[in-house]
Each structure stands twice: as structure tokens, then as C-alpha cells.
mmCIF file of C-alpha atoms in Angstrom:
data_model
loop_
_atom_site.group_PDB
_atom_site.id
_atom_site.type_symbol
_atom_site.label_atom_id
_atom_site.label_comp_id
_atom_site.label_asym_id
_atom_site.label_seq_id
_atom_site.Cartn_x
_atom_site.Cartn_y
_atom_site.Cartn_z
ATOM 1 C CA MET P 95 108.099 182.852 97.344
ATOM 2 C CA ARG P 96 109.253 184.276 101.560
ATOM 3 C CA PHE P 97 108.856 187.361 103.115
ATOM 4 C CA ARG P 98 110.739 188.141 105.960
ATOM 5 C CA ALA P 99 111.321 191.656 107.472
ATOM 6 C CA GLN P 100 114.225 192.392 108.706
ATOM 7 C CA ILE P 101 114.497 194.898 111.623
ATOM 8 C CA ILE P 102 117.535 193.482 113.653
ATOM 9 C CA PRO P 103 120.528 192.338 110.801
ATOM 10 C CA GLU P 104 120.762 188.627 111.365
ATOM 11 C CA ILE P 105 123.895 187.674 114.015
ATOM 12 C CA GLY P 106 125.716 184.615 112.610
ATOM 13 C CA ALA P 107 126.641 181.526 114.313
ATOM 14 C CA SER P 108 129.322 182.467 116.233
ATOM 15 C CA SER P 109 128.715 186.220 118.042
ATOM 16 C CA LEU P 110 125.645 184.449 118.279
ATOM 17 C CA LYS P 111 128.165 181.704 120.844
ATOM 18 C CA LYS P 112 130.152 184.814 121.724
ATOM 19 C CA ILE P 113 127.325 186.547 123.483
ATOM 20 C CA LEU P 114 125.857 183.963 124.937
ATOM 21 C CA LEU P 115 129.148 183.002 126.521
ATOM 22 C CA ILE P 116 129.655 186.425 127.563
ATOM 23 C CA LEU P 117 126.836 186.087 129.676
ATOM 24 C CA LEU P 118 127.079 183.301 131.219
ATOM 25 C CA ALA P 119 130.627 184.773 132.572
ATOM 26 C CA LEU P 120 129.133 187.383 133.697
ATOM 27 C CA LEU P 121 125.818 185.758 135.337
ATOM 28 C CA SER P 122 128.455 183.288 136.908
ATOM 29 C CA LEU P 123 130.543 186.367 138.335
ATOM 30 C CA SER P 124 127.232 187.942 139.951
ATOM 31 C CA LEU P 125 125.977 184.119 140.825
ATOM 32 C CA PRO P 126 127.612 184.385 144.190
ATOM 33 C CA ALA P 127 126.822 187.280 145.576
ATOM 34 C CA TRP P 128 123.222 186.660 144.146
ATOM 35 C CA ALA P 129 123.480 183.377 146.450
ATOM 36 C CA GLU P 130 125.073 184.993 149.341
ATOM 37 C CA GLN P 131 122.259 187.399 149.738
ATOM 38 C CA THR P 132 119.083 185.837 148.660
ATOM 39 C CA ALA P 133 120.549 183.310 151.511
ATOM 40 C CA GLN P 134 120.331 185.935 154.452
ATOM 41 C CA LYS P 135 117.013 187.052 153.522
ATOM 42 C CA THR P 136 115.310 183.448 153.034
ATOM 43 C CA ILE P 137 113.711 181.588 156.224
ATOM 44 C CA SER P 138 112.822 177.972 155.616
ATOM 45 C CA THR P 139 111.680 174.918 157.436
ATOM 46 C CA SER P 140 110.311 171.929 155.811
ATOM 47 C CA LEU P 141 106.607 173.498 156.438
ATOM 48 C CA TYR P 142 107.082 176.676 155.774
ATOM 49 C CA SER P 143 109.909 179.554 153.348
ATOM 50 C CA ILE P 144 109.732 182.783 154.532
ATOM 51 C CA GLU P 145 111.390 185.772 152.086
ATOM 52 C CA LEU P 146 112.003 188.699 154.513
ATOM 53 C CA PRO P 147 112.139 192.366 153.566
ATOM 54 C CA GLU P 148 115.085 194.162 153.752
ATOM 55 C CA ASN P 149 114.532 196.240 156.749
ATOM 56 C CA TRP P 150 113.976 192.878 158.213
ATOM 57 C CA GLN P 151 116.989 189.897 160.247
ATOM 58 C CA VAL P 152 117.354 187.498 162.310
ATOM 59 C CA ILE P 153 117.955 187.718 165.280
ATOM 60 C CA GLU P 154 117.838 183.788 167.038
ATOM 61 C CA GLN P 155 117.279 181.084 165.548
ATOM 62 C CA THR P 156 117.915 177.193 166.923
ATOM 63 C CA GLU P 157 115.894 173.673 167.839
ATOM 64 C CA PRO P 158 116.210 172.969 171.099
ATOM 65 C CA ALA P 159 113.451 169.782 172.130
ATOM 66 C CA GLY P 160 111.939 169.463 168.752
ATOM 67 C CA LEU P 161 110.767 172.828 168.054
ATOM 68 C CA ASN P 162 112.104 174.889 165.728
ATOM 69 C CA ILE P 163 111.921 178.357 166.631
ATOM 70 C CA ILE P 164 113.174 181.391 164.479
ATOM 71 C CA VAL P 165 112.728 184.581 166.055
ATOM 72 C CA PHE P 166 113.069 188.036 163.277
ATOM 73 C CA THR P 167 112.841 192.230 163.718
ATOM 74 C CA SER P 168 112.926 194.797 162.252
ATOM 75 C CA LYS P 169 116.075 196.633 161.677
ATOM 76 C CA ALA P 170 114.527 199.721 163.153
ATOM 77 C CA HIS P 171 113.832 197.412 166.674
ATOM 78 C CA ASP P 172 109.892 198.336 166.566
ATOM 79 C CA ALA P 173 108.197 194.644 166.165
ATOM 80 C CA VAL P 174 109.475 191.477 166.398
ATOM 81 C CA VAL P 175 107.940 188.021 165.383
ATOM 82 C CA THR P 176 108.286 184.670 166.265
ATOM 83 C CA LEU P 177 107.785 181.552 164.964
ATOM 84 C CA VAL P 178 107.295 178.071 166.588
ATOM 85 C CA GLN P 179 106.536 174.794 164.671
ATOM 86 C CA GLY P 180 107.027 171.272 166.545
ATOM 87 C CA SER P 181 104.974 168.128 166.800
ATOM 88 C CA ALA P 182 101.899 168.563 168.169
ATOM 89 C CA GLY P 183 101.304 164.843 169.442
ATOM 90 C CA ASP P 184 98.274 164.216 169.822
ATOM 91 C CA SER P 185 97.289 166.939 171.603
ATOM 92 C CA ASP P 186 94.273 169.373 168.865
ATOM 93 C CA LEU P 187 94.569 172.998 168.436
ATOM 94 C CA ASN P 188 92.777 174.314 171.398
ATOM 95 C CA THR P 189 94.574 172.298 173.849
ATOM 96 C CA ILE P 190 98.374 174.150 171.662
ATOM 97 C CA ALA P 191 96.631 177.566 172.020
ATOM 98 C CA GLU P 192 95.035 177.034 175.652
ATOM 99 C CA SER P 193 98.710 176.431 177.164
ATOM 100 C CA PHE P 194 100.799 179.011 175.067
ATOM 101 C CA ALA P 195 97.719 181.351 175.273
ATOM 102 C CA GLU P 196 98.223 181.621 179.353
ATOM 103 C CA GLN P 197 102.380 180.808 179.104
ATOM 104 C CA TYR P 198 102.142 184.070 177.147
ATOM 105 C CA LYS P 199 99.070 185.665 179.795
ATOM 106 C CA ALA P 200 96.474 185.740 177.238
ATOM 107 C CA HIS P 201 94.204 189.120 177.770
ATOM 108 C CA GLU P 202 91.316 186.580 176.930
ATOM 109 C CA LYS P 203 91.077 182.557 176.113
ATOM 110 C CA PRO P 204 91.624 182.233 171.876
ATOM 111 C CA VAL P 205 89.350 182.262 169.997
ATOM 112 C CA ASP P 206 89.588 179.156 167.570
ATOM 113 C CA LYS P 207 88.310 180.638 163.691
ATOM 114 C CA ASP P 208 88.720 178.811 160.258
ATOM 115 C CA ASP P 209 91.162 176.374 161.960
ATOM 116 C CA VAL P 210 93.646 178.776 163.217
ATOM 117 C CA ALA P 211 93.377 179.944 166.732
ATOM 118 C CA TYR P 212 94.769 183.442 168.336
ATOM 119 C CA PHE P 213 95.108 185.630 171.261
ATOM 120 C CA ASN P 214 96.816 189.295 172.047
ATOM 121 C CA TYR P 215 98.680 190.113 175.198
ATOM 122 C CA THR P 216 100.395 192.830 176.731
ATOM 123 C CA THR P 217 104.537 192.122 177.894
ATOM 124 C CA TYR P 218 104.708 193.352 181.544
ATOM 125 C CA GLU P 219 106.624 196.354 179.480
ATOM 126 C CA GLY P 220 102.543 197.240 178.245
ATOM 127 C CA ASP P 221 103.865 196.201 174.734
ATOM 128 C CA ASP P 222 100.734 194.045 172.565
ATOM 129 C CA GLY P 223 100.978 191.492 171.381
ATOM 130 C CA SER P 224 99.005 188.632 169.131
ATOM 131 C CA ALA P 225 99.105 185.361 168.189
ATOM 132 C CA ARG P 226 97.996 182.863 165.934
ATOM 133 C CA ILE P 227 98.301 178.497 166.134
ATOM 134 C CA MET P 228 97.165 176.263 163.910
ATOM 135 C CA VAL P 229 97.959 172.387 163.935
ATOM 136 C CA GLN P 230 98.253 169.979 160.192
ATOM 137 C CA ASP P 231 99.537 166.515 159.375
ATOM 138 C CA GLY P 232 100.292 166.083 163.528
ATOM 139 C CA GLN P 233 102.607 170.103 163.774
ATOM 140 C CA PHE P 234 101.462 172.706 165.290
ATOM 141 C CA ILE P 235 102.911 176.365 164.037
ATOM 142 C CA VAL P 236 103.043 179.517 166.587
ATOM 143 C CA ALA P 237 103.476 182.856 165.320
ATOM 144 C CA THR P 238 103.728 186.025 167.533
ATOM 145 C CA CYS P 239 104.299 189.672 166.611
ATOM 146 C CA LEU P 240 104.916 191.882 169.158
ATOM 147 C CA LEU P 241 104.351 196.028 168.101
ATOM 148 C CA TYR P 242 106.316 197.761 170.510
ATOM 149 C CA THR P 243 105.116 200.989 172.575
ATOM 150 C CA SER P 244 107.586 202.036 174.494
ATOM 151 C CA PRO P 245 111.787 202.077 173.396
ATOM 152 C CA SER P 246 112.613 198.490 172.446
ATOM 153 C CA PRO P 247 114.889 196.753 175.090
ATOM 154 C CA ARG P 248 117.283 195.758 172.209
ATOM 155 C CA ASP P 249 118.075 200.389 172.273
ATOM 156 C CA SER P 250 118.774 200.690 175.999
#
């Protein structure tokens, strides 16, 4: 003898199909808006994918001379993150880090710790920034973060 507790009344097959059709119809109506929203918040390259918080936005995405450069900022324009990705060629982590440190006029030579090189810099406006560099599988990536302590150039 089989006993079955029936907390939820049985739903017939035709009722279940109707419920599924209604759910699918609602889902299909919401997909375009969801896809558009998701596309605006995701940054993807061959090496990484980033989900941006709602209060951040991409302000530039270019691919000059084999590089992939993405710049995004907080909507308040009080911070900017730049990602530069490209081929390392025959260069090692230290060579690439020293090259970027020279370009950014770093305070000191880059430090290499656990296969990540980093340095700090100050812009000519007096704002502090930091850079992290990695090399993997023949590709380098440089991530810089600039925090505005003075009024942002975008505010002018």
C-alpha cells in the first residue's frame, strides 16, 4: 500500500502546459531588455571578462596596433580604470613593466611579486594612480587605477 501526502493539489497535464507556456511567454518578453542590460555591463576580451557594477561605465574601447585598450570610470568620475592587453613578443614581465613605468613616470622602479609587477605614479594634476602588470601565454595585460583627489577632468 502506498501513501502520498498531498500538500499541493494535483495539476493536470494540460494545466501544467498552460503554466509553462505563460512562463515562457513572460520570459521571452523580458529577454531583449535583459540582454541589452547585460551587454552594457560586461566587458570581454579573449583573456578576461568583467562584470561592471551599475555605477561604472565604459568611456573608451579601442584596438590600436594590436592592442586592446578599455577605459572605464565610475559615473561620479572619481576613479578611472584602464586595461591594456597585447602581445608580449619576446619581452618578459620586467621589460614590459619598466617600459610602462617609464611612460607613467613611476615613483620608483616596478616591483615584481608572485609574477605580478606593480608601480605607483602621480599624474601632472597630482592624482594618485597604481598599475599592475602580468604576462601569461605570450600576452601582457596592464591594469591601471587612477583615483581623482582633485576635480576630475570630466567635471570641467
